[in-house]
Tab-separated table of C-alpha atoms in Angstrom:
chain	number	residue	atom	x	y	z
A	1	UNK	CA	-0.029	-0.022	0.014
A	2	UNK	CA	1.505	3.289	-1.166
A	3	UNK	CA	0.679	6.417	0.746
A	4	UNK	CA	0.528	9.576	-1.393
A	5	UNK	CA	1.628	12.456	0.645
A	6	UNK	CA	1.642	15.001	-2.085
A	7	UNK	CA	-2.162	14.778	-3.020
A	8	UNK	CA	-3.431	14.806	0.569
A	9	UNK	CA	-3.023	16.796	3.685
A	10	UNK	CA	-0.690	13.982	4.989
A	11	UNK	CA	1.979	16.343	3.834
A	12	UNK	CA	1.359	18.192	7.082
A	13	UNK	CA	2.404	15.259	9.219
A	14	UNK	CA	5.760	17.011	9.745
A	15	UNK	CA	3.836	19.524	11.954
A	16	UNK	CA	2.382	16.613	13.956
A	17	UNK	CA	5.910	15.300	14.608
A	18	UNK	CA	7.299	18.772	15.348
A	19	UNK	CA	4.688	19.661	17.930
A	20	UNK	CA	4.753	16.134	19.387
A	21	UNK	CA	8.444	16.476	20.023
A	22	UNK	CA	7.980	19.969	21.456
A	23	UNK	CA	5.203	18.659	23.754
A	24	UNK	CA	7.135	15.762	25.028
A	25	UNK	CA	10.421	17.719	25.552
A	26	UNK	CA	8.743	20.460	27.455
A	27	UNK	CA	6.846	18.040	29.698
A	28	UNK	CA	9.993	16.072	30.442
A	29	UNK	CA	11.850	19.265	31.087
A	30	UNK	CA	9.248	20.445	33.640
A	31	UNK	CA	8.988	17.083	35.301
A	32	UNK	CA	12.813	16.938	35.594
A	33	UNK	CA	13.235	20.453	36.733
A	34	UNK	CA	10.244	21.249	39.050
A	35	UNK	CA	8.929	19.575	42.107
A	36	UNK	CA	5.210	18.610	41.852
A	37	UNK	CA	3.086	21.636	42.398
A	38	UNK	CA	6.128	23.967	42.259
A	39	UNK	CA	5.306	27.338	40.737
A	40	UNK	CA	7.742	29.587	38.819
A	41	UNK	CA	6.308	33.154	38.081
A	42	UNK	CA	7.349	34.069	34.536
A	43	UNK	CA	5.407	37.302	33.952
A	44	UNK	CA	2.238	38.864	35.284
A	45	UNK	CA	-0.653	36.662	34.493
A	46	UNK	CA	1.547	33.673	33.626
A	47	UNK	CA	3.426	31.037	35.716
A	48	UNK	CA	5.039	27.676	34.991
A	49	UNK	CA	3.136	25.379	37.420
A	50	UNK	CA	3.905	21.698	37.448
A	51	UNK	CA	0.940	19.450	38.018
A	52	UNK	CA	-0.513	16.078	37.066
A	53	UNK	CA	-3.986	15.757	35.439
A	54	UNK	CA	-5.558	12.350	35.736
A	55	UNK	CA	-8.735	13.724	34.175
A	56	UNK	CA	-9.546	15.322	30.844
A	57	UNK	CA	-9.952	18.912	29.937
A	58	UNK	CA	-10.473	21.149	33.107
A	59	UNK	CA	-9.575	17.967	35.263
A	60	UNK	CA	-12.919	16.409	34.268
A	61	UNK	CA	-13.244	13.082	36.090
A	62	UNK	CA	-9.867	13.507	37.739
A	63	UNK	CA	-11.137	12.508	41.123
A	64	UNK	CA	-12.283	9.027	39.920
A	65	UNK	CA	-10.701	5.838	40.980
A	66	UNK	CA	-8.304	5.422	38.017
A	67	UNK	CA	-10.467	3.933	35.344
A	68	UNK	CA	-10.474	7.239	33.494
A	69	UNK	CA	-6.812	6.705	32.546
A	70	UNK	CA	-7.764	3.940	30.060
A	71	UNK	CA	-11.019	5.497	29.121
A	72	UNK	CA	-9.304	8.760	27.981
A	73	UNK	CA	-6.379	6.831	26.509
A	74	UNK	CA	-8.936	4.885	24.284
A	75	UNK	CA	-10.594	8.206	23.270
A	76	UNK	CA	-7.168	9.719	22.384
A	77	UNK	CA	-6.242	6.650	20.358
A	78	UNK	CA	-9.494	6.643	18.506
A	79	UNK	CA	-9.264	10.450	17.929
A	80	UNK	CA	-5.733	9.946	16.616
A	81	UNK	CA	-6.970	7.391	14.064
A	82	UNK	CA	-9.729	9.578	13.001
A	83	UNK	CA	-7.513	12.665	12.558
A	84	UNK	CA	-5.100	10.549	10.531
A	85	UNK	CA	-7.964	9.305	8.316
A	86	UNK	CA	-9.143	12.865	7.862
A	87	UNK	CA	-5.671	14.085	6.941
A	88	UNK	CA	-5.514	11.382	4.242
A	89	UNK	CA	-8.973	12.317	2.893
A	90	UNK	CA	-8.338	16.094	2.987
A	91	UNK	CA	-6.993	17.529	-0.329
A	92	UNK	CA	-3.433	18.962	-0.016
A	93	UNK	CA	-4.836	22.310	-1.347
A	94	UNK	CA	-6.807	22.738	1.787
A	95	UNK	CA	-4.009	24.057	4.032
A	96	UNK	CA	-6.037	25.368	6.848
A	97	UNK	CA	-7.999	22.176	7.485
A	98	UNK	CA	-4.886	19.927	6.912
A	99	UNK	CA	-2.885	21.951	9.391
A	100	UNK	CA	-5.689	21.846	11.854
A	101	UNK	CA	-6.019	18.095	11.701
A	102	UNK	CA	-2.191	17.738	11.948
A	103	UNK	CA	-2.113	19.832	15.121
A	104	UNK	CA	-5.076	18.002	16.677
A	105	UNK	CA	-3.389	14.690	15.908
A	106	UNK	CA	-0.117	15.927	17.587
A	107	UNK	CA	-1.946	16.921	20.731
A	108	UNK	CA	-3.911	13.692	20.940
A	109	UNK	CA	-0.870	11.629	20.582
A	110	UNK	CA	1.056	13.744	23.059
A	111	UNK	CA	-1.456	13.294	25.805
A	112	UNK	CA	-1.997	9.651	24.904
A	113	UNK	CA	1.739	8.931	25.501
A	114	UNK	CA	1.442	10.564	28.977
A	115	UNK	CA	-1.705	8.651	29.873
A	116	UNK	CA	-0.324	5.255	28.909
A	117	UNK	CA	3.155	5.704	30.231
A	118	UNK	CA	2.485	7.795	33.367
A	119	UNK	CA	-1.262	7.390	34.135
A	120	UNK	CA	-1.651	11.200	33.987
A	121	UNK	CA	-0.958	14.154	31.753
A	122	UNK	CA	1.747	16.618	32.677
A	123	UNK	CA	0.430	20.187	32.768
A	124	UNK	CA	2.469	23.328	33.428
A	125	UNK	CA	1.149	26.360	31.610
A	126	UNK	CA	-0.744	28.535	34.128
A	127	UNK	CA	-2.437	31.701	33.084
A	128	UNK	CA	-4.326	33.785	35.669
A	129	UNK	CA	-5.902	37.113	36.520
A	130	UNK	CA	-5.623	38.196	40.210
A	131	UNK	CA	-6.248	35.000	42.151
A	132	UNK	CA	-8.342	33.326	39.403
A	133	UNK	CA	-6.374	30.711	37.574
A	134	UNK	CA	-7.275	29.145	34.344
A	135	UNK	CA	-6.794	25.273	34.527
A	136	UNK	CA	-3.121	24.499	33.817
A	137	UNK	CA	-2.478	22.966	30.349
A	138	UNK	CA	0.389	21.988	28.071
A	139	UNK	CA	1.630	22.157	24.445
A	140	UNK	CA	-0.504	19.258	23.366
A	141	UNK	CA	-3.614	20.956	24.723
A	142	UNK	CA	-2.589	24.216	23.039
A	143	UNK	CA	-2.262	22.586	19.603
A	144	UNK	CA	-5.585	20.762	19.961
A	145	UNK	CA	-7.196	24.097	20.647
A	146	UNK	CA	-5.467	25.760	17.765
A	147	UNK	CA	-6.282	22.910	15.480
A	148	UNK	CA	-9.920	22.925	16.455
A	149	UNK	CA	-10.028	26.759	15.920
A	150	UNK	CA	-8.554	26.204	12.348
A	151	UNK	CA	-11.123	23.555	11.724
A	152	UNK	CA	-13.916	25.849	12.713
A	153	UNK	CA	-12.434	28.721	10.745
A	154	UNK	CA	-12.291	26.441	7.694
A	155	UNK	CA	-15.951	25.610	8.085
A	156	UNK	CA	-16.857	29.190	7.901
A	157	UNK	CA	-14.557	30.198	5.094
A	158	UNK	CA	-15.786	27.148	2.980
A	159	UNK	CA	-12.194	26.474	1.824
A	160	UNK	CA	-13.072	22.753	1.861
A	161	UNK	CA	-15.791	23.214	-0.667
A	162	UNK	CA	-13.767	25.712	-2.769
A	163	UNK	CA	-10.737	23.482	-2.934
A	164	UNK	CA	-12.694	20.624	-4.584
A	165	UNK	CA	-13.658	22.762	-7.543
């Protein structure tokens, strides 16, 4: 089976790999440099804060008995397969959607690696205003968000429809 990277958005897989490496390197750097729950103020409204998230977004289901580790790992694995399929089916000319899928794939794999190997996701980006903190997140979460935003943007600009003409 030959995979044609030139005709599909699979040509954006290099972004997946780049951000996957960035995600894993930053998580391992934080885990090796900080003590758990240690905070390093970087600038007003932003800290590096090392924490473990056994749940999903916003620590959803984090307080459960551990079953959520494999539940979220299965979801991330299925999402990774779906994003790869969509990349293969998206025309190379649709850059916005292709980049979006590549970024979401990277984030899904990055957090999947943590869940399977560690049982939790390493989070460390902490934005706040006053004493109100946004839940900590990581590079994988960031690229998932950016990828989803690109997918939504693409749906409003109709690039998918235009690229098939």
